[in-house]
Short mmCIF file of C-alpha atoms in Angstrom, two decimals:
data_model
loop_
_atom_site.label_atom_id
_atom_site.label_comp_id
_atom_site.label_asym_id
_atom_site.label_seq_id
_atom_site.Cartn_x
_atom_site.Cartn_y
_atom_site.Cartn_z
CA MET C 1 -18.03 4.04 5.30
CA ILE C 2 -16.08 6.20 2.94
CA ASN C 3 -17.95 9.38 3.84
CA ASP C 4 -17.67 9.09 7.62
CA ASP C 5 -15.39 12.13 7.69
CA VAL C 6 -17.56 14.36 5.47
CA ARG C 7 -18.47 17.45 7.42
CA PRO C 8 -21.86 19.19 7.20
CA ARG C 9 -21.57 22.96 7.03
CA SER C 10 -23.81 25.89 7.75
CA LYS C 11 -24.60 28.53 5.11
CA GLU C 12 -21.83 30.79 6.46
CA GLN C 13 -19.30 27.96 6.54
CA SER C 14 -20.29 26.89 3.02
CA ASP C 15 -19.67 30.36 1.65
CA SER C 16 -16.29 30.38 3.31
CA GLY C 17 -15.52 26.94 1.90
CA ARG C 18 -16.29 28.09 -1.62
CA ALA C 19 -14.05 31.10 -1.24
CA LYS C 20 -11.10 29.17 0.11
CA ILE C 21 -9.51 26.99 -2.57
CA LEU C 22 -6.63 25.08 -1.08
CA ALA C 23 -3.34 24.56 -2.82
CA GLU C 24 -3.19 21.91 -5.53
CA ILE C 25 -0.76 19.07 -5.85
CA THR C 26 2.61 20.42 -6.92
CA GLY C 27 4.72 19.35 -9.88
CA ASP C 28 6.03 20.49 -13.22
CA PRO C 29 2.96 20.89 -15.52
CA ALA C 30 5.00 19.71 -18.47
CA GLY C 31 5.81 16.52 -16.61
CA HIS C 32 9.34 16.23 -18.01
CA ALA C 33 11.25 17.75 -15.11
CA GLU C 34 11.59 15.96 -11.82
CA GLY C 35 9.13 17.40 -9.30
CA LYS C 36 7.38 16.38 -6.13
CA ALA C 37 3.83 15.20 -5.62
CA ARG C 38 2.16 15.80 -2.29
CA VAL C 39 1.31 12.39 -0.84
CA VAL C 40 -2.19 12.20 0.61
CA GLN C 41 -2.19 10.02 3.74
CA LEU C 42 -4.97 7.42 3.92
CA ALA C 43 -6.25 6.06 7.22
CA PRO C 44 -5.32 2.37 7.51
CA THR C 45 -8.95 1.30 8.08
CA ARG C 46 -10.09 2.75 4.87
CA ARG C 47 -12.29 1.90 -0.98
CA THR C 48 -13.40 3.37 -8.76
CA SER C 49 -10.46 6.33 -8.98
CA ARG C 50 -13.79 6.83 -10.10
CA TRP C 51 -15.09 3.37 -10.58
CA LEU C 52 -13.67 1.54 -10.42
CA LEU C 53 -10.08 -4.64 -11.07
CA ILE C 54 -6.18 -7.70 -9.54
CA GLY C 55 -3.42 -9.76 -7.74
CA ALA C 56 -0.74 -12.19 -9.03
CA ALA C 57 2.65 -13.95 -8.58
CA ALA C 58 6.31 -13.75 -7.88
CA ALA C 59 8.00 -12.46 -11.00
CA ALA C 60 10.69 -9.90 -10.18
CA MET C 61 9.44 -7.42 -12.73
CA VAL C 62 9.70 -3.65 -12.48
CA ILE C 63 7.70 -0.73 -13.76
CA ALA C 64 9.97 0.85 -16.35
CA ALA C 65 9.74 4.56 -15.68
CA THR C 66 11.04 7.33 -17.90
CA ALA C 67 12.29 10.85 -17.38
CA ALA C 68 8.75 12.01 -18.06
CA CYS C 69 7.50 11.07 -14.60
CA THR C 70 7.05 13.15 -11.46
CA THR C 71 7.99 11.47 -8.17
CA SER C 72 6.73 11.83 -4.63
CA ASP C 73 8.86 12.50 -1.58
CA ASN C 74 8.98 8.83 -0.57
CA ASP C 75 9.71 7.43 -4.03
CA GLN C 76 12.91 5.44 -4.25
CA SER C 77 13.62 6.26 -7.88
CA PRO C 78 11.78 7.71 -10.88
CA SER C 79 13.24 5.02 -13.11
CA ARG C 80 12.82 1.80 -11.15
CA VAL C 81 10.26 0.46 -8.69
CA GLN C 82 11.43 -2.49 -6.60
CA PRO C 83 9.19 -5.56 -6.21
CA ARG C 84 7.39 -6.04 -2.89
CA GLY C 85 7.37 -9.84 -2.61
CA THR C 86 5.06 -12.57 -3.75
CA VAL C 87 1.33 -13.11 -3.97
CA ALA C 88 -1.01 -15.69 -5.53
CA ALA C 89 -0.69 -17.64 -8.78
CA ASP C 90 0.15 -15.62 -11.87
CA PRO C 91 -2.68 -15.54 -14.46
CA ASP C 92 -0.07 -14.87 -17.15
CA LEU C 93 1.10 -18.46 -16.89
CA GLY C 94 -2.05 -19.38 -18.81
CA LEU C 95 -5.25 -21.29 -18.12
CA ALA C 96 -5.60 -25.04 -18.40
CA ALA C 97 -8.78 -26.59 -19.76
CA GLY C 98 -11.57 -26.18 -17.23
CA GLN C 99 -9.87 -23.31 -15.39
CA TYR C 100 -11.15 -19.73 -15.19
CA LEU C 101 -9.60 -16.33 -14.83
CA TYR C 102 -11.26 -14.64 -11.87
CA VAL C 103 -11.52 -10.83 -11.94
CA GLY C 104 -13.09 -9.40 -8.80
CA THR C 105 -13.63 -5.77 -7.84
CA ARG C 106 -14.84 -4.33 -4.55
CA SER C 107 -15.49 -0.60 -4.57
CA ASP C 108 -16.80 2.17 -2.37
CA GLY C 109 -17.15 5.56 -3.96
CA ILE C 110 -18.82 8.92 -4.04
CA ASN C 111 -19.41 9.69 -7.70
CA ASN C 112 -21.66 11.37 -10.22
CA ALA C 113 -21.30 14.67 -8.39
CA ARG C 114 -23.46 16.98 -10.46
CA GLY C 115 -24.44 20.37 -9.16
CA ASP C 116 -25.44 19.95 -5.53
CA VAL C 117 -25.87 16.17 -5.36
CA ALA C 118 -23.47 13.22 -5.11
CA TYR C 119 -24.13 9.49 -4.86
CA GLN C 120 -22.27 7.00 -2.70
CA VAL C 121 -22.34 3.37 -3.83
CA GLU C 122 -20.67 0.29 -2.37
CA ALA C 123 -20.46 -2.48 -4.95
CA THR C 124 -18.84 -5.77 -5.87
CA ARG C 125 -18.36 -7.22 -9.35
CA GLU C 126 -16.92 -10.65 -10.12
CA ILE C 127 -16.28 -12.19 -13.54
CA TRP C 128 -15.15 -15.72 -14.41
CA VAL C 129 -13.47 -15.94 -17.83
CA PRO C 130 -13.03 -19.46 -19.28
CA ALA C 131 -9.83 -20.76 -20.83
CA THR C 132 -11.60 -20.75 -24.21
CA TRP C 133 -12.93 -17.27 -24.95
CA SER C 134 -16.04 -18.53 -26.78
CA ASP C 135 -17.17 -20.71 -23.84
CA ARG C 136 -19.62 -19.45 -21.24
CA TRP C 137 -18.51 -16.68 -18.88
CA MET C 138 -20.19 -15.75 -15.63
CA GLU C 139 -20.63 -12.37 -13.94
CA ARG C 140 -21.95 -11.64 -10.46
CA ARG C 141 -22.82 -8.08 -9.40
CA ASN C 142 -24.16 -6.61 -6.20
CA HIS C 143 -24.37 -3.23 -4.51
CA ALA C 144 -25.42 -1.98 -1.12
CA ARG C 145 -28.95 -0.61 -1.02
CA PRO C 146 -30.08 2.04 -0.71
CA VAL C 147 -27.58 4.25 -2.52
CA LYS C 148 -26.60 7.11 -0.23
CA ILE C 149 -27.49 10.61 -1.46
CA LEU C 150 -25.28 13.52 -0.37
CA PRO C 151 -26.37 15.89 1.02
CA ALA C 152 -29.60 14.46 2.41
CA SER C 153 -32.76 16.42 1.67
CA ALA C 154 -36.53 16.04 1.51
CA ASP C 155 -36.38 14.35 -1.90
CA THR C 156 -33.63 11.89 -0.88
CA PRO C 157 -35.94 8.80 -0.85
CA GLU C 158 -37.12 9.54 -4.39
CA ARG C 159 -33.55 10.08 -5.57
CA GLN C 160 -32.47 6.84 -3.90
CA ARG C 161 -35.18 4.84 -5.67
CA SER C 162 -34.24 6.38 -9.01
CA VAL C 163 -30.52 5.62 -8.64
CA ASP C 164 -31.14 2.12 -7.22
CA GLN C 165 -33.16 1.27 -10.31
CA SER C 166 -30.22 2.17 -12.54
CA TYR C 167 -28.10 -0.64 -11.02
CA PHE C 168 -28.66 -4.22 -12.06
CA PRO C 169 -27.39 -6.68 -9.44
CA GLY C 170 -27.56 -10.34 -10.29
CA GLU C 171 -25.77 -13.26 -11.94
CA TRP C 172 -25.38 -13.83 -15.67
CA ARG C 173 -23.85 -16.44 -17.96
CA ALA C 174 -23.27 -16.16 -21.70
CA ALA C 175 -20.81 -17.27 -24.35
CA CYS C 176 -17.92 -14.79 -24.71
CA GLY C 177 -19.36 -12.86 -21.76
CA SER C 178 -21.58 -11.15 -24.30
CA TRP C 179 -24.41 -10.06 -22.02
CA SER C 180 -25.31 -6.39 -21.81
CA TYR C 181 -25.09 -4.36 -18.62
CA MET C 182 -28.81 -4.98 -18.07
CA GLY C 183 -28.39 -8.74 -18.46
CA GLU C 184 -29.60 -9.09 -22.03
CA ASN C 185 -28.42 -12.10 -24.08
CA VAL C 186 -28.10 -14.21 -20.92
CA ASP C 187 -27.59 -17.97 -21.33
CA ARG C 188 -27.19 -17.74 -25.10
CA PRO C 189 -24.97 -20.59 -26.34
CA GLU C 190 -23.42 -18.46 -29.08
CA CYS C 191 -21.38 -15.27 -28.89
CA ARG C 192 -23.12 -11.98 -29.51
CA PRO C 193 -21.01 -9.78 -31.82
CA ILE C 194 -18.78 -7.57 -29.69
CA GLU C 195 -16.75 -4.60 -30.82
CA GLY C 196 -13.43 -4.65 -29.00
CA GLY C 197 -12.36 -1.59 -27.03
CA TRP C 198 -10.54 -0.44 -23.95
CA HIS C 199 -13.48 -1.45 -21.76
CA ARG C 200 -13.99 -4.80 -23.54
CA PRO C 201 -10.63 -5.98 -24.94
CA THR C 202 -11.31 -8.91 -27.25
CA PRO C 203 -8.32 -11.11 -28.21
CA GLN C 204 -8.28 -9.46 -31.65
CA TYR C 205 -8.28 -5.97 -30.15
CA VAL C 206 -5.46 -6.80 -27.74
CA ALA C 207 -3.34 -8.42 -30.45
CA ALA C 208 -3.65 -5.35 -32.69
CA LEU C 209 -2.48 -2.84 -30.04
CA PRO C 210 1.09 -1.51 -30.44
CA ARG C 211 3.78 -2.69 -28.04
CA ASP C 212 5.69 0.58 -28.35
CA PRO C 213 4.97 3.08 -25.51
CA ASP C 214 4.80 6.16 -27.73
CA ALA C 215 2.56 4.46 -30.28
CA LEU C 216 0.29 3.09 -27.54
CA LEU C 217 0.01 6.53 -25.91
CA ALA C 218 -0.94 8.01 -29.28
CA LYS C 219 -3.62 5.32 -29.60
CA LEU C 220 -4.94 6.15 -26.13
CA LYS C 221 -5.17 9.85 -27.00
CA GLU C 222 -7.24 9.28 -30.14
CA GLY C 223 -10.53 9.32 -28.23
CA PRO C 224 -11.80 12.86 -27.63
CA GLY C 225 -12.74 15.08 -30.55
CA PRO C 226 -12.08 18.83 -30.83
CA ASP C 227 -15.30 19.65 -28.93
CA ALA C 228 -14.65 17.22 -26.07
CA LYS C 229 -14.99 18.46 -22.51
CA ILE C 230 -11.78 16.72 -21.44
CA SER C 231 -8.21 16.76 -22.68
CA PRO C 232 -6.66 13.93 -24.71
CA GLU C 233 -4.37 13.26 -21.74
CA LEU C 234 -7.24 12.85 -19.26
CA ASP C 235 -9.11 10.68 -21.76
CA ALA C 236 -5.98 8.55 -22.25
CA PHE C 237 -5.57 8.03 -18.51
CA GLY C 238 -9.23 7.08 -18.12
CA ASP C 239 -9.08 4.60 -21.00
CA ALA C 240 -5.90 3.05 -19.60
CA ARG C 241 -7.58 2.63 -16.23
CA GLU C 242 -10.64 0.99 -17.81
CA PHE C 243 -8.38 -1.29 -19.83
CA LEU C 244 -6.38 -2.47 -16.82
CA THR C 245 -9.45 -3.05 -14.65
CA THR C 246 -10.77 -5.66 -17.08
CA GLY C 247 -8.00 -8.01 -15.94
CA LEU C 248 -7.52 -9.10 -19.56
CA VAL C 249 -4.30 -7.22 -20.36
CA PRO C 250 -1.33 -9.56 -20.93
CA LYS C 251 1.93 -8.83 -19.17
CA ASP C 252 3.86 -7.52 -22.17
CA LEU C 253 1.10 -5.03 -22.90
CA ARG C 254 0.82 -3.99 -19.25
CA THR C 255 4.51 -3.12 -19.26
CA THR C 256 4.08 -1.04 -22.42
CA LEU C 257 0.97 0.63 -21.01
CA HIS C 258 2.73 1.69 -17.82
CA GLN C 259 5.61 3.10 -19.83
CA ALA C 260 3.09 4.99 -21.97
CA LEU C 261 1.36 6.46 -18.91
CA LEU C 262 4.69 7.60 -17.48
CA ARG C 263 5.07 9.76 -20.60
CA LEU C 264 1.90 11.72 -19.79
CA PRO C 265 2.66 15.29 -18.70
CA GLY C 266 1.90 15.69 -15.01
CA ILE C 267 1.78 12.00 -14.11
CA LYS C 268 2.37 11.37 -10.38
CA VAL C 269 4.18 8.29 -9.05
CA THR C 270 3.64 7.42 -5.39
CA GLU C 271 4.73 4.29 -3.56
CA ASN C 272 3.01 2.38 -0.75
CA VAL C 273 -0.51 3.44 -1.68
CA PRO C 274 -3.15 1.10 -0.16
CA ASN C 275 -6.10 -0.27 -2.09
CA LEU C 276 -9.50 -0.65 -0.42
CA ASP C 277 -8.39 -3.88 1.27
CA GLY C 278 -5.18 -2.32 2.58
CA ARG C 279 -2.83 -4.01 0.13
CA LYS C 280 -0.14 -1.56 -0.95
CA GLY C 281 1.30 -0.87 -4.38
CA THR C 282 2.75 1.83 -6.59
CA ALA C 283 0.23 4.42 -7.78
CA LEU C 284 0.23 6.20 -11.12
CA GLY C 285 -1.87 9.33 -10.62
CA PHE C 286 -3.33 12.02 -12.84
CA VAL C 287 -5.33 15.14 -11.94
CA ASP C 288 -8.80 15.16 -13.48
CA ALA C 289 -8.54 18.62 -15.05
CA THR C 290 -11.29 19.46 -17.56
CA ARG C 291 -12.23 22.39 -19.70
CA PHE C 292 -14.58 23.62 -16.97
CA VAL C 293 -12.21 22.94 -14.06
CA PRO C 294 -8.76 23.34 -15.64
CA GLN C 295 -7.00 23.19 -12.28
CA GLY C 296 -8.67 19.87 -11.42
CA THR C 297 -10.51 18.71 -8.31
CA GLU C 298 -9.34 15.12 -7.83
CA LEU C 299 -6.21 13.03 -8.17
CA ASP C 300 -7.16 9.72 -9.81
CA GLU C 301 -4.77 6.85 -9.18
CA ILE C 302 -4.19 3.39 -10.61
CA ILE C 303 -2.57 1.20 -7.94
CA ILE C 304 -0.18 -1.42 -9.31
CA ASP C 305 1.60 -4.38 -7.73
CA PRO C 306 5.19 -3.65 -8.84
CA SER C 307 6.20 -7.33 -8.73
CA THR C 308 3.62 -8.35 -11.35
CA GLU C 309 2.62 -5.00 -12.90
CA GLN C 310 -1.01 -5.96 -12.28
CA ILE C 311 -3.52 -3.38 -11.13
CA ILE C 312 -4.70 -4.07 -7.56
CA GLY C 313 -7.04 -1.12 -7.15
CA THR C 314 -7.89 2.50 -7.80
CA ARG C 315 -8.27 5.61 -5.68
CA SER C 316 -9.55 9.15 -6.16
CA THR C 317 -8.61 11.91 -3.70
CA MET C 318 -9.75 15.53 -3.47
CA ILE C 319 -7.06 18.13 -4.13
CA ARG C 320 -9.46 21.07 -3.69
CA ASN C 321 -12.39 21.73 -1.39
CA MET C 322 -15.76 20.97 -2.98
CA VAL C 323 -19.07 22.12 -1.47
CA LEU C 324 -22.40 20.45 -2.26
CA GLY C 325 -25.63 22.21 -1.33
CA GLU C 326 -26.36 25.78 -0.36
CA GLY C 327 -26.62 24.96 3.33
CA ASN C 328 -29.47 25.95 5.64
CA GLN C 329 -30.82 25.00 9.05
CA THR C 330 -32.70 21.93 7.79
CA THR C 331 -30.28 20.77 5.07
CA PRO C 332 -26.63 21.54 5.84
CA ALA C 333 -24.22 21.68 2.94
CA VAL C 334 -21.62 18.92 2.61
CA VAL C 335 -17.95 19.78 2.19
CA PHE C 336 -15.50 17.32 0.66
CA GLU C 337 -12.20 18.68 1.88
CA THR C 338 -8.75 18.44 0.38
CA GLY C 339 -7.35 14.98 1.13
CA LYS C 340 -10.79 13.33 1.23
CA VAL C 341 -10.77 9.89 -0.49
CA MET C 342 -13.79 10.04 -2.78
CA SER C 343 -13.57 6.54 -4.21
CA HIS C 344 -11.48 3.47 -3.58
CA SER C 345 -11.38 -0.07 -4.95
CA ALA C 346 -9.62 -3.39 -4.51
CA ILE C 347 -9.10 -5.61 -7.55
CA THR C 348 -8.10 -9.26 -7.68
CA VAL C 349 -7.13 -11.33 -10.71
CA ALA C 350 -6.28 -14.99 -10.21
CA VAL C 351 -6.76 -18.45 -11.69
CA VAL C 352 -9.49 -20.65 -10.17
CA GLY C 353 -10.46 -24.26 -10.81
CA ARG C 354 -14.13 -23.75 -11.63
CA VAL C 355 -16.72 -21.10 -12.28
CA GLY C 356 -18.32 -19.39 -9.29
CA ILE C 357 -15.53 -19.89 -6.74
CA LYS C 358 -13.18 -17.25 -5.37
CA PRO C 359 -9.40 -17.49 -5.20
CA ALA C 360 -7.78 -18.25 -1.85
CA ILE C 361 -5.59 -15.17 -1.54
#
């Protein structure tokens, strides 16, 4: 379990934990000078990011980095990431009639930390996308029950029931994949109108996106308004992560997107980062600084297979101590310490011969 190393604290220890803010990840805040990111070591048996979809074939492609990136101590070069070998069939080769693009995500994460409560959820999500967009898609979702509430308290069972009811496990089919999160519009033979976006990239939306890194970064930063709680840079990173996890980003656009992210001030590049299944890739990381926590609490990472430039997972790691709960004899506080992996995912994208089956990877 992802929270096996979370330590309960007494009231005195909790007060001390709040007072002691550990050092943040280093690096030039402007992101244009070469710096060093502290690499957080992950136990090999260990799940996005904050919720966080991929795998593919043997093209000797590289992530084109720019002088805007910050590298870690074990990075080979800020401008070139070498491929790590071959994996399964490349979805970018196209789908034949009757084939499906499989996008599967397995995640384990502690999220929705609000005040003194956090929720841990283990979940899987699988989507089968047909060769013809307007044909019927299928989605299968599941999550471990009950959701774990941290820290535990007298009202934990009630909280668990409430959170469990907000998840909708099951299996759905609909043309264009146009069901809602709650399963509405299931089994309809026609497509429900869908507005394309980063989280649901329709063919029209993808085709209209710029293939220039600077223009694409500007597009990503359009989201938050002047009263937003997060910066345009954090919003851009989050949208890019959502976009990649759909599994529907073509290779040319993935390359442009990675180049765009490497232009973000403060981006961190770390090699040999494992996804939830232990498969390693190159991570592009960004600290989740907000208006309320300008120094940030977590490093969110997108893990990429450098040989295909496909996302293979996400990870989110604490860079500061965080204490949940006041702490007393009956309900100890919970401390998420610096280096704690808060969420982790493994993502697979591959071509399969029919709906409902998994790729042999």
